[in-house]
Amino acid sequence: MRRRAADFRRPVRRRLPNVVWSALCVFGLILFLVILRNSNQIDSRPSIAKRFRHERIIESLNITDEMLNPNSITRQISDQISLAKSFVVIAKESNNLQFAWELSAQIRNSQSLLSNAAMRRAPLTLKESETAIRDMALLLFQAQQLHYDSATMIMRLKAKMQSLDEQMTSVTDKSSKYGQIAAEEVPKSLYCLGVRLTAHWFKNPNLHKLDDGNQMHAKLMDNNRNHFCVFSDNILATSVVVNSTALSSKNPDMVVFHIVTDEINFSAMKAWFSMNSFQGVTVEVQKFEDFTWLNASYVPVLKQLQDSETQSYYFSGTSDGGKTPIKFRNPKYLSMLNHLRFYIPEVFPSLKKVVFLDDDVVVQKDLSGLFSINLKGNVNGAVETCMETFHRYHKYLNYSHPLIREHFDPDACGWAFGMNVFDLVQWRKKNVTGIYHYWQERNVDRTLWKLGTLPPGLLTFYGLTQPLDPSWHVLGLGYTNVDQQLIEKGAVLHYNGNSKPWLKIGMEKYKSLWEKYVDYTHHLLQQCNFH
């Protein structure tokens, strides 16, 4: 039988068995319940976390529900007190002391209300606080009429901060200047010692004969001995270096000290080391004025001293209107005793290896091991200073200058003068003094570096320095705090900085390490009031 066309357009519906329909309905109901349960858990988690966090904040800030109430009288009074305290500060700054007193009195009154409510553990009522709120509101309105608003307060506080910052900068500059001056001045006791020793030298001709003889001359030239050199005009400081080295040495008879001073202090230095014995250590004293090769035609520093602009820069500070900090204009940086370290092979032509010591060091370990260190063909053995600090080349040199940029790595590690092992054979072979002359002559206008002998030393010994174990040389005792373990392990302690141990501005906690090598019972020290 033929079907009608309409029958083809209607979908064919097949009835599922009743059992299947029942199973699907049950499954759908279970799925709905599971989804509903999960959604409730998800919705509840943020609310629980939020409520917990809210409770923690309230507990940490010691806030009560009454204070969180938007209509809370306690909160209103607390807000008034906070604002009033700010206006008190501004009133005082404006010299309106009467108004500041009125605000302070009302603040105390409002605080008393809060205190009483806290003690009785009951919220404030409008009746008991209405007068205080009204009186405080009146004062706050008056403050606004006086332009004690937020914008004014911010402007005045900024102006105050700027003024305080300028005062702090001024005080810091003065402190630095006075500290530098104090460090440069010769203490009265040291001056006294020099005068008395000079008098002893000329009154007692027998002192002149104590260091004469072929035996001592042979020691001074014996390269099998341990040779140290110190360039200084400070008698007591040099004495501490020699004495501490002698007392720390396992074999002081093998130690030879070469001391170079200036003509003013030569007689006093000779007298001191002739009068005193240092555990059998051999001591030679010279003055640099006797070095005939030390003249302006050979030494750039001496040539620069003859320049009027250089003299004005270092000695008067007028060449740049006094803009350069005083520490950069210290005349000691042109002293030959300071620059003599670059002429050690000329000073000691017969020696092959020397340990250079600054006069502001103390030796507390045997230093004989320094003379057996292999410098691996380098000229200078020194402790590097960039392991834990910022002392790299770019901190000392002007890298805007093309000569510096072209020749030196800005991140190269700096090292310290003050305890250096110098291989004089390699020094002469590589003409290190000539390298120093090259850079010193190009810095006549002070555009490569400004301060001291370390920058030219970094240039001179670049690629010629062998790092030493840091325990050989511990720095910082003259300007900063130094780790006690480093001090205990250190062979040489260096009081670099302005706070020298023989000055009143010396750091008290480190003075004893230096003073134990000074014999304060010595009659000359007592006469000059050393204590």
Coordinates of C-alpha atoms in Angstrom, one line a residue:
M1 CA 0.0 0.0 0.0
R2 CA 1.4 3.4 -1.0
R3 CA 2.1 5.9 1.9
R4 CA 1.1 9.5 1.8
A5 CA 3.6 12.3 1.3
A6 CA 2.7 13.8 4.7
D7 CA 3.8 10.6 6.4
F8 CA 7.4 11.1 5.1
R9 CA 7.6 14.6 6.7
R10 CA 6.6 13.6 10.2
P11 CA 9.5 12.2 12.4
V12 CA 9.1 8.6 13.5
R13 CA 8.8 8.4 17.3
R14 CA 9.8 5.3 18.9
R15 CA 8.7 4.7 22.5
L16 CA 11.3 3.6 25.0
P17 CA 10.5 1.0 27.5
N18 CA 9.2 2.3 30.8
V19 CA 12.1 0.8 32.8
V20 CA 14.6 2.8 30.7
W21 CA 12.7 6.0 31.2
S22 CA 12.7 5.4 35.0
A23 CA 16.4 4.8 35.1
L24 CA 17.2 8.0 33.1
C25 CA 15.1 10.1 35.5
V26 CA 16.8 8.7 38.6
F27 CA 20.3 9.3 37.0
G28 CA 19.3 12.8 36.1
L29 CA 18.1 13.5 39.6
I30 CA 21.3 12.2 41.2
L31 CA 23.5 14.3 38.8
F32 CA 21.5 17.4 39.6
L33 CA 22.0 16.9 43.4
V34 CA 25.7 16.3 42.9
I35 CA 26.0 19.6 40.9
L36 CA 24.0 21.5 43.4
R37 CA 26.1 20.2 46.3
N38 CA 29.4 21.2 44.6
S39 CA 28.1 24.6 43.7
N40 CA 27.1 25.2 47.3
Q41 CA 30.6 24.2 48.5
I42 CA 32.2 26.5 45.9
D43 CA 30.1 29.4 46.9
S44 CA 30.7 28.8 50.6
R45 CA 34.5 28.6 50.4
P46 CA 35.1 32.3 49.5
S47 CA 32.6 33.4 52.1
I48 CA 34.3 31.3 54.8
A49 CA 37.8 32.5 53.8
K50 CA 36.6 36.1 53.6
R51 CA 35.0 35.9 57.0
F52 CA 38.1 34.3 58.5
R53 CA 40.4 37.0 57.0
H54 CA 38.0 39.7 58.3
E55 CA 38.1 38.2 61.8
R56 CA 41.9 38.1 61.7
I57 CA 42.1 41.7 60.7
I58 CA 39.7 42.8 63.5
E59 CA 41.7 40.8 66.0
S60 CA 45.1 42.1 65.0
L61 CA 43.9 45.8 65.0
N62 CA 42.0 45.3 68.2
I63 CA 38.8 46.7 66.6
T64 CA 35.3 46.2 68.1
D65 CA 32.0 45.8 66.3
E66 CA 30.9 49.1 67.7
M67 CA 33.9 50.8 66.1
L68 CA 33.0 49.3 62.7
N69 CA 29.5 50.6 62.9
P70 CA 29.1 53.5 60.4
N71 CA 27.1 55.4 63.1
S72 CA 29.7 54.7 65.8
I73 CA 30.4 57.6 68.2
T74 CA 33.7 56.0 69.2
R75 CA 34.9 56.0 65.6
Q76 CA 33.8 59.5 65.0
I77 CA 35.7 60.8 68.0
S78 CA 38.8 58.8 67.0
D79 CA 38.8 60.3 63.5
Q80 CA 38.5 63.8 65.0
I81 CA 41.5 63.1 67.3
S82 CA 43.7 61.9 64.3
L83 CA 42.8 65.0 62.3
A84 CA 43.3 67.3 65.2
K85 CA 46.8 66.0 65.9
S86 CA 47.8 66.9 62.3
F87 CA 46.4 70.4 62.8
V88 CA 48.4 70.7 66.0
V89 CA 51.6 70.2 64.1
I90 CA 50.7 72.7 61.4
A91 CA 49.6 75.3 64.1
K92 CA 53.0 75.0 65.8
E93 CA 54.8 75.3 62.4
S94 CA 52.7 78.5 61.8
N95 CA 53.6 79.7 65.3
N96 CA 49.9 79.8 66.3
L97 CA 50.7 78.4 69.7
Q98 CA 47.4 79.5 71.3
F99 CA 45.3 77.5 68.7
A100 CA 47.7 74.5 69.1
W101 CA 47.1 74.6 72.8
E102 CA 43.3 74.6 72.4
L103 CA 43.5 71.7 70.0
S104 CA 45.7 69.7 72.4
A105 CA 43.3 70.4 75.3
Q106 CA 40.4 69.1 73.3
I107 CA 42.3 66.1 72.2
R108 CA 43.0 65.2 75.8
N109 CA 39.3 65.6 76.6
S110 CA 38.2 63.3 73.8
Q111 CA 40.8 60.7 74.7
S112 CA 39.5 60.8 78.3
L113 CA 36.0 59.9 77.0
L114 CA 37.4 57.0 75.0
S115 CA 39.4 55.8 78.0
N116 CA 36.4 55.8 80.3
A117 CA 34.3 53.9 77.8
A118 CA 37.0 51.3 77.5
M119 CA 37.4 50.9 81.2
R120 CA 33.6 50.3 81.8
R121 CA 33.4 48.1 78.6
A122 CA 30.4 49.9 77.3
P123 CA 30.0 52.0 74.1
L124 CA 29.8 55.8 74.3
T125 CA 26.3 57.3 74.2
L126 CA 25.4 60.4 72.3
K127 CA 24.4 62.2 75.4
E128 CA 27.8 62.0 77.1
S129 CA 29.8 62.7 74.0
E130 CA 27.7 65.3 72.2
T131 CA 29.5 68.3 73.8
A132 CA 33.0 66.9 73.1
I133 CA 32.1 66.1 69.4
R134 CA 30.7 69.6 68.9
D135 CA 33.6 71.4 70.5
M136 CA 36.1 69.4 68.5
A137 CA 34.1 69.9 65.3
L138 CA 34.2 73.7 65.9
L139 CA 38.0 73.7 66.3
L140 CA 38.4 71.6 63.2
F141 CA 36.2 74.0 61.2
Q142 CA 38.3 76.9 62.6
A143 CA 41.5 75.1 61.4
Q144 CA 40.0 74.8 57.9
Q145 CA 39.3 78.5 57.9
L146 CA 42.9 79.1 58.8
H147 CA 43.8 77.0 55.6
Y148 CA 45.0 74.1 57.6
D149 CA 43.7 71.8 54.9
S150 CA 45.4 68.7 53.4
A151 CA 46.9 70.5 50.4
T152 CA 48.4 73.2 52.7
M153 CA 49.7 70.6 55.1
I154 CA 51.4 68.6 52.3
M155 CA 53.1 71.7 50.9
R156 CA 54.4 72.8 54.3
L157 CA 55.6 69.3 55.1
K158 CA 57.4 69.1 51.8
A159 CA 59.0 72.5 52.5
K160 CA 60.0 71.3 56.0
M161 CA 61.5 68.1 54.6
Q162 CA 63.5 70.0 52.0
S163 CA 64.8 72.4 54.7
L164 CA 65.8 69.5 56.9
D165 CA 67.5 67.7 54.0
E166 CA 69.5 70.9 53.2
Q167 CA 70.5 71.2 56.9
M168 CA 71.6 67.5 57.0
T169 CA 73.7 67.9 53.8
S170 CA 75.3 71.0 55.3
V171 CA 76.1 69.2 58.5
T172 CA 77.4 66.2 56.7
D173 CA 79.7 68.3 54.6
K174 CA 81.0 70.2 57.7
S175 CA 81.6 66.9 59.5
S176 CA 83.5 65.5 56.6
K177 CA 85.6 68.7 56.3
Y178 CA 86.4 68.9 60.0
G179 CA 87.2 65.1 60.1
Q180 CA 89.6 65.6 57.2
I181 CA 91.2 68.6 58.9
A182 CA 91.5 66.6 62.2
A183 CA 93.2 63.7 60.3
E184 CA 95.7 66.0 58.6
E185 CA 96.7 67.8 61.7
V186 CA 99.8 66.6 63.7
P187 CA 98.8 65.9 67.3
K188 CA 100.7 68.0 69.9
S189 CA 102.2 64.9 71.5
L190 CA 103.7 63.7 68.2
Y191 CA 105.1 67.2 67.5
C192 CA 106.7 67.2 71.0
L193 CA 108.2 63.8 70.4
G194 CA 109.8 64.9 67.2
V195 CA 111.3 68.0 68.8
R196 CA 112.7 66.1 71.8
L197 CA 114.2 63.3 69.6
T198 CA 115.8 65.9 67.3
A199 CA 117.4 67.5 70.3
H200 CA 118.7 64.1 71.6
W201 CA 120.2 63.4 68.1
F202 CA 122.3 66.5 68.1
K203 CA 123.2 66.4 71.8
N204 CA 124.4 62.8 71.7
P205 CA 126.9 62.1 69.0
N206 CA 127.2 58.5 70.2
L207 CA 123.8 57.8 68.7
H208 CA 125.2 58.4 65.2
K209 CA 127.6 55.5 65.6
L210 CA 125.1 52.8 66.6
D211 CA 124.1 51.9 63.0
D212 CA 127.5 52.2 61.4
G213 CA 129.6 49.2 60.3
N214 CA 130.1 46.7 57.5
Q215 CA 127.9 44.1 59.2
M216 CA 124.8 46.2 59.1
H217 CA 125.5 47.2 55.5
A218 CA 125.8 43.6 54.5
K219 CA 122.4 42.9 56.0
L220 CA 120.8 45.7 54.1
M221 CA 121.8 44.1 50.8
D222 CA 121.3 40.5 51.7
N223 CA 118.5 39.1 49.5
N224 CA 118.2 36.0 51.7
R225 CA 116.7 38.2 54.4
N226 CA 113.1 39.5 54.7
H227 CA 113.1 43.1 53.6
F228 CA 110.3 45.5 54.5
C229 CA 110.0 49.2 53.6
V230 CA 108.0 52.0 55.1
F231 CA 107.8 55.6 53.8
S232 CA 106.6 57.9 56.6
D233 CA 107.1 61.1 58.6
N234 CA 105.2 59.7 61.6
I235 CA 107.8 58.4 64.2
L236 CA 105.3 56.6 66.5
A237 CA 103.3 55.0 63.7
T238 CA 106.5 53.7 62.0
S239 CA 107.7 52.4 65.4
V240 CA 104.4 50.4 65.8
V241 CA 104.9 48.9 62.4
V242 CA 108.4 47.8 63.2
N243 CA 107.7 46.7 66.7
S244 CA 104.6 44.6 65.8
T245 CA 106.4 43.0 62.9
A246 CA 109.3 42.1 65.2
L247 CA 107.1 40.7 68.0
S248 CA 105.1 38.6 65.5
S249 CA 108.1 37.3 63.6
K250 CA 109.3 33.8 64.2
N251 CA 112.9 34.8 63.3
P252 CA 113.3 38.6 63.9
D253 CA 117.0 38.4 63.2
M254 CA 116.2 37.8 59.5
V255 CA 114.0 40.9 59.3
V256 CA 115.3 44.1 57.8
F257 CA 113.3 47.4 57.8
H258 CA 114.1 50.2 55.3
I259 CA 112.5 53.4 56.5
V260 CA 112.5 56.5 54.3
T261 CA 111.3 59.9 55.7
D262 CA 111.8 63.6 55.0
E263 CA 114.5 65.9 56.1
I264 CA 112.4 67.5 58.8
N265 CA 111.9 64.2 60.6
F266 CA 115.1 62.5 59.6
S267 CA 117.1 63.3 62.8
A268 CA 114.2 62.4 65.1
M269 CA 113.6 59.1 63.2
K270 CA 117.3 58.2 63.4
A271 CA 117.4 59.0 67.1
W272 CA 114.3 56.9 67.9
F273 CA 115.5 53.7 66.1
S274 CA 119.0 54.2 67.5
M275 CA 117.8 54.5 71.1
N276 CA 115.4 51.5 71.0
S277 CA 115.9 47.9 70.2
F278 CA 113.3 45.8 68.3
Q279 CA 114.0 42.1 69.0
G280 CA 117.1 42.2 66.9
V281 CA 115.4 43.6 63.8
T282 CA 117.8 45.6 61.5
V283 CA 116.5 49.1 60.8
E284 CA 117.8 51.6 58.2
V285 CA 116.6 55.2 58.1
Q286 CA 117.1 57.4 55.0
K287 CA 115.6 60.7 53.8
F288 CA 114.4 61.1 50.3
E289 CA 116.1 64.4 49.8
D290 CA 119.4 62.4 49.5
F291 CA 118.1 60.7 46.3
T292 CA 119.8 62.6 43.5
W293 CA 117.7 61.0 40.9
L294 CA 114.5 62.3 42.5
N295 CA 114.1 65.6 40.6
A296 CA 111.5 67.4 38.5
S297 CA 113.0 66.3 35.2
Y298 CA 112.4 62.6 36.2
V299 CA 109.4 62.7 38.6
P300 CA 106.1 64.0 37.2
V301 CA 104.7 64.8 40.6
L302 CA 107.6 67.1 41.4
K303 CA 107.2 68.7 38.0
Q304 CA 103.4 69.2 38.7
L305 CA 104.2 70.8 42.1
Q306 CA 105.9 73.7 40.2
D307 CA 102.7 74.4 38.3
S308 CA 100.8 77.4 39.7
E309 CA 97.4 75.9 38.9
T310 CA 98.2 72.6 40.7
Q311 CA 99.4 74.5 43.7
S312 CA 96.2 76.6 43.8
Y313 CA 94.1 73.4 43.4
Y314 CA 95.7 71.4 46.2
F315 CA 96.8 74.1 48.7
S316 CA 94.1 76.9 48.4
G317 CA 91.2 75.3 46.7
T318 CA 90.5 78.4 44.6
S319 CA 91.0 77.1 41.1
D320 CA 87.5 75.7 40.9
G321 CA 85.7 78.1 43.3
G322 CA 86.1 75.6 46.2
K323 CA 83.6 73.1 44.5
T324 CA 85.9 70.1 44.8
P325 CA 85.5 68.3 48.1
I326 CA 88.4 68.8 50.6
K327 CA 89.4 65.2 50.5
F328 CA 90.3 65.5 46.8
R329 CA 92.5 68.5 47.5
N330 CA 94.6 67.0 50.3
P331 CA 98.3 68.1 49.7
K332 CA 99.5 64.7 51.0
Y333 CA 98.6 63.3 47.6
L334 CA 101.5 65.3 46.1
S335 CA 103.9 64.3 48.9
M336 CA 106.9 62.3 47.7
L337 CA 106.6 60.0 50.7
N338 CA 103.2 59.0 49.3
H339 CA 104.5 58.6 45.7
L340 CA 107.8 57.0 46.6
R341 CA 106.1 53.5 46.4
F342 CA 106.4 53.8 42.6
Y343 CA 110.2 54.2 42.8
I344 CA 111.1 51.3 45.1
P345 CA 113.6 49.7 42.6
E346 CA 115.5 53.0 42.5
V347 CA 115.4 53.4 46.3
F348 CA 116.7 49.9 46.8
P349 CA 118.8 49.0 43.7
S350 CA 120.3 45.9 45.2
L351 CA 117.1 44.2 46.4
K352 CA 115.1 41.6 44.5
K353 CA 111.9 41.4 46.6
V354 CA 110.4 43.8 49.2
V355 CA 107.2 43.9 51.3
F356 CA 105.8 47.4 51.3
L357 CA 103.9 48.5 54.5
D358 CA 101.9 51.6 55.1
D359 CA 102.6 53.4 58.4
D360 CA 99.0 52.9 59.6
V361 CA 99.1 49.1 59.9
V362 CA 99.6 46.7 62.7
V363 CA 101.3 43.3 62.1
Q364 CA 100.0 40.4 64.2
K365 CA 101.2 37.3 62.3
D366 CA 104.6 36.2 61.0
L367 CA 105.1 37.6 57.5
S368 CA 108.0 35.5 56.4
G369 CA 105.5 33.4 54.2
L370 CA 105.0 36.4 52.0
F371 CA 108.5 36.1 50.6
S372 CA 108.0 32.5 49.3
I373 CA 104.7 33.3 47.5
N374 CA 104.8 32.6 43.8
L375 CA 103.7 35.8 42.0
K376 CA 103.6 33.9 38.7
G377 CA 105.6 36.4 36.8
N378 CA 103.6 39.4 38.2
V379 CA 105.1 42.4 39.9
N380 CA 102.7 43.2 42.6
G381 CA 101.1 40.8 45.2
A382 CA 98.1 42.4 46.8
V383 CA 94.7 41.5 48.4
E384 CA 91.8 42.2 46.2
T385 CA 89.0 44.4 47.6
C386 CA 86.0 43.6 45.3
M387 CA 85.0 40.3 46.8
E388 CA 82.3 41.7 49.1
T389 CA 82.4 45.4 48.3
F390 CA 82.1 47.7 45.3
H391 CA 85.8 48.4 44.8
R392 CA 86.1 47.9 41.0
Y393 CA 88.0 50.0 38.5
H394 CA 85.1 52.1 37.5
K395 CA 84.8 53.4 41.1
Y396 CA 88.3 55.0 40.9
L397 CA 88.7 56.1 37.3
N398 CA 87.0 58.4 34.9
Y399 CA 85.5 56.1 32.3
S400 CA 84.1 59.0 30.3
H401 CA 87.8 59.6 29.2
P402 CA 88.7 57.7 26.0
L403 CA 92.1 56.7 27.3
I404 CA 90.6 54.9 30.3
R405 CA 87.8 53.3 28.3
E406 CA 90.3 52.0 25.7
H407 CA 92.8 50.4 28.1
F408 CA 91.0 49.2 31.2
D409 CA 88.0 46.9 32.0
P410 CA 85.6 48.9 34.2
D411 CA 84.7 45.7 36.2
A412 CA 88.3 44.7 36.9
C413 CA 88.9 44.0 40.5
G414 CA 90.6 46.6 42.6
W415 CA 93.2 45.8 45.2
A416 CA 94.7 47.5 48.3
F417 CA 97.9 49.4 48.9
G418 CA 99.3 49.1 52.4
M419 CA 100.7 45.5 52.4
N420 CA 102.2 44.6 49.0
V421 CA 104.8 42.1 47.9
F422 CA 106.9 43.6 45.1
D423 CA 109.1 41.5 42.8
L424 CA 111.7 44.1 41.9
V425 CA 113.4 41.9 39.3
Q426 CA 110.1 41.8 37.3
W427 CA 109.5 45.4 38.1
R428 CA 112.8 46.5 36.4
K429 CA 112.3 44.1 33.6
K430 CA 108.8 45.4 32.7
N431 CA 109.7 49.1 33.4
V432 CA 106.8 49.6 35.8
T433 CA 108.0 53.0 36.9
G434 CA 107.9 54.1 33.3
I435 CA 104.3 53.0 33.1
Y436 CA 103.5 55.0 36.2
H437 CA 105.2 58.1 34.6
Y438 CA 103.1 57.7 31.4
W439 CA 99.8 57.8 33.3
Q440 CA 100.8 60.5 35.8
E441 CA 101.8 62.8 33.0
R442 CA 98.5 62.4 31.3
N443 CA 96.6 63.3 34.5
V444 CA 98.1 66.7 34.9
D445 CA 94.6 68.2 34.5
R446 CA 93.1 65.6 36.9
T447 CA 90.7 64.2 34.3
L448 CA 91.7 60.6 34.6
W449 CA 91.4 60.4 38.4
K450 CA 91.3 62.8 41.4
L451 CA 92.2 61.0 44.6
G452 CA 95.4 59.5 46.0
T453 CA 97.9 57.0 44.8
L454 CA 95.6 54.0 44.4
P455 CA 94.1 55.1 41.0
P456 CA 97.6 55.5 39.4
G457 CA 98.6 52.2 41.1
L458 CA 95.6 50.4 39.5
L459 CA 96.7 51.7 36.1
T460 CA 100.4 51.0 36.7
F461 CA 100.0 47.4 37.9
Y462 CA 97.0 46.5 35.6
G463 CA 97.6 42.9 34.5
L464 CA 100.7 42.7 36.7
T465 CA 99.0 42.0 40.1
Q466 CA 98.8 38.6 41.7
P467 CA 95.8 38.2 44.2
L468 CA 96.8 37.2 47.7
D469 CA 94.8 35.4 50.3
P470 CA 92.5 38.0 52.0
S471 CA 93.8 37.0 55.5
W472 CA 97.1 38.6 54.7
H473 CA 95.7 42.1 54.7
V474 CA 92.5 43.2 56.6
L475 CA 91.3 46.7 55.8
G476 CA 88.8 49.2 57.2
L477 CA 89.8 49.7 60.9
G478 CA 90.0 53.4 60.3
Y479 CA 86.6 54.1 59.0
T480 CA 84.1 51.2 59.3
N481 CA 83.1 48.1 61.4
V482 CA 85.2 45.0 60.6
D483 CA 84.1 41.5 61.3
Q484 CA 85.8 40.2 64.4
Q485 CA 86.7 36.9 62.9
L486 CA 88.5 38.7 60.0
I487 CA 90.5 40.7 62.5
E488 CA 91.5 37.6 64.5
K489 CA 92.7 35.8 61.3
G490 CA 94.3 38.8 59.7
A491 CA 98.1 39.0 59.4
V492 CA 98.2 42.8 58.8
L493 CA 95.5 45.1 60.1
H494 CA 95.1 48.3 58.2
Y495 CA 93.7 51.5 59.7
N496 CA 92.9 53.1 56.4
G497 CA 90.6 56.0 56.7
N498 CA 90.7 59.2 58.7
S499 CA 90.2 57.6 62.1
K500 CA 93.9 56.7 62.8
P501 CA 94.6 55.0 66.1
W502 CA 97.0 57.8 67.3
L503 CA 94.4 60.5 66.8
K504 CA 91.5 61.4 69.2
I505 CA 89.1 60.7 66.4
G506 CA 90.3 57.1 66.1
M507 CA 87.8 54.3 66.6
E508 CA 88.0 53.3 70.2
K509 CA 87.2 49.6 69.8
Y510 CA 90.2 49.1 67.5
K511 CA 92.7 51.4 69.3
S512 CA 93.9 48.7 71.7
L513 CA 95.1 46.5 68.8
W514 CA 97.5 49.3 67.9
E515 CA 98.3 50.7 71.4
K516 CA 99.6 47.4 72.7
Y517 CA 102.7 47.9 70.6
V518 CA 103.4 51.3 72.1
D519 CA 105.5 51.5 75.3
Y520 CA 103.8 54.3 77.2
T521 CA 106.4 53.9 80.0
H522 CA 109.1 55.3 77.7
H523 CA 110.4 58.5 79.3
L524 CA 110.0 60.6 76.1
L525 CA 106.5 59.4 75.6
Q526 CA 105.6 60.4 79.2
Q527 CA 107.3 63.8 78.8
C528 CA 105.1 64.4 75.7
N529 CA 101.9 63.3 77.5
F530 CA 101.2 60.2 75.5
H531 CA 98.6 58.1 77.2

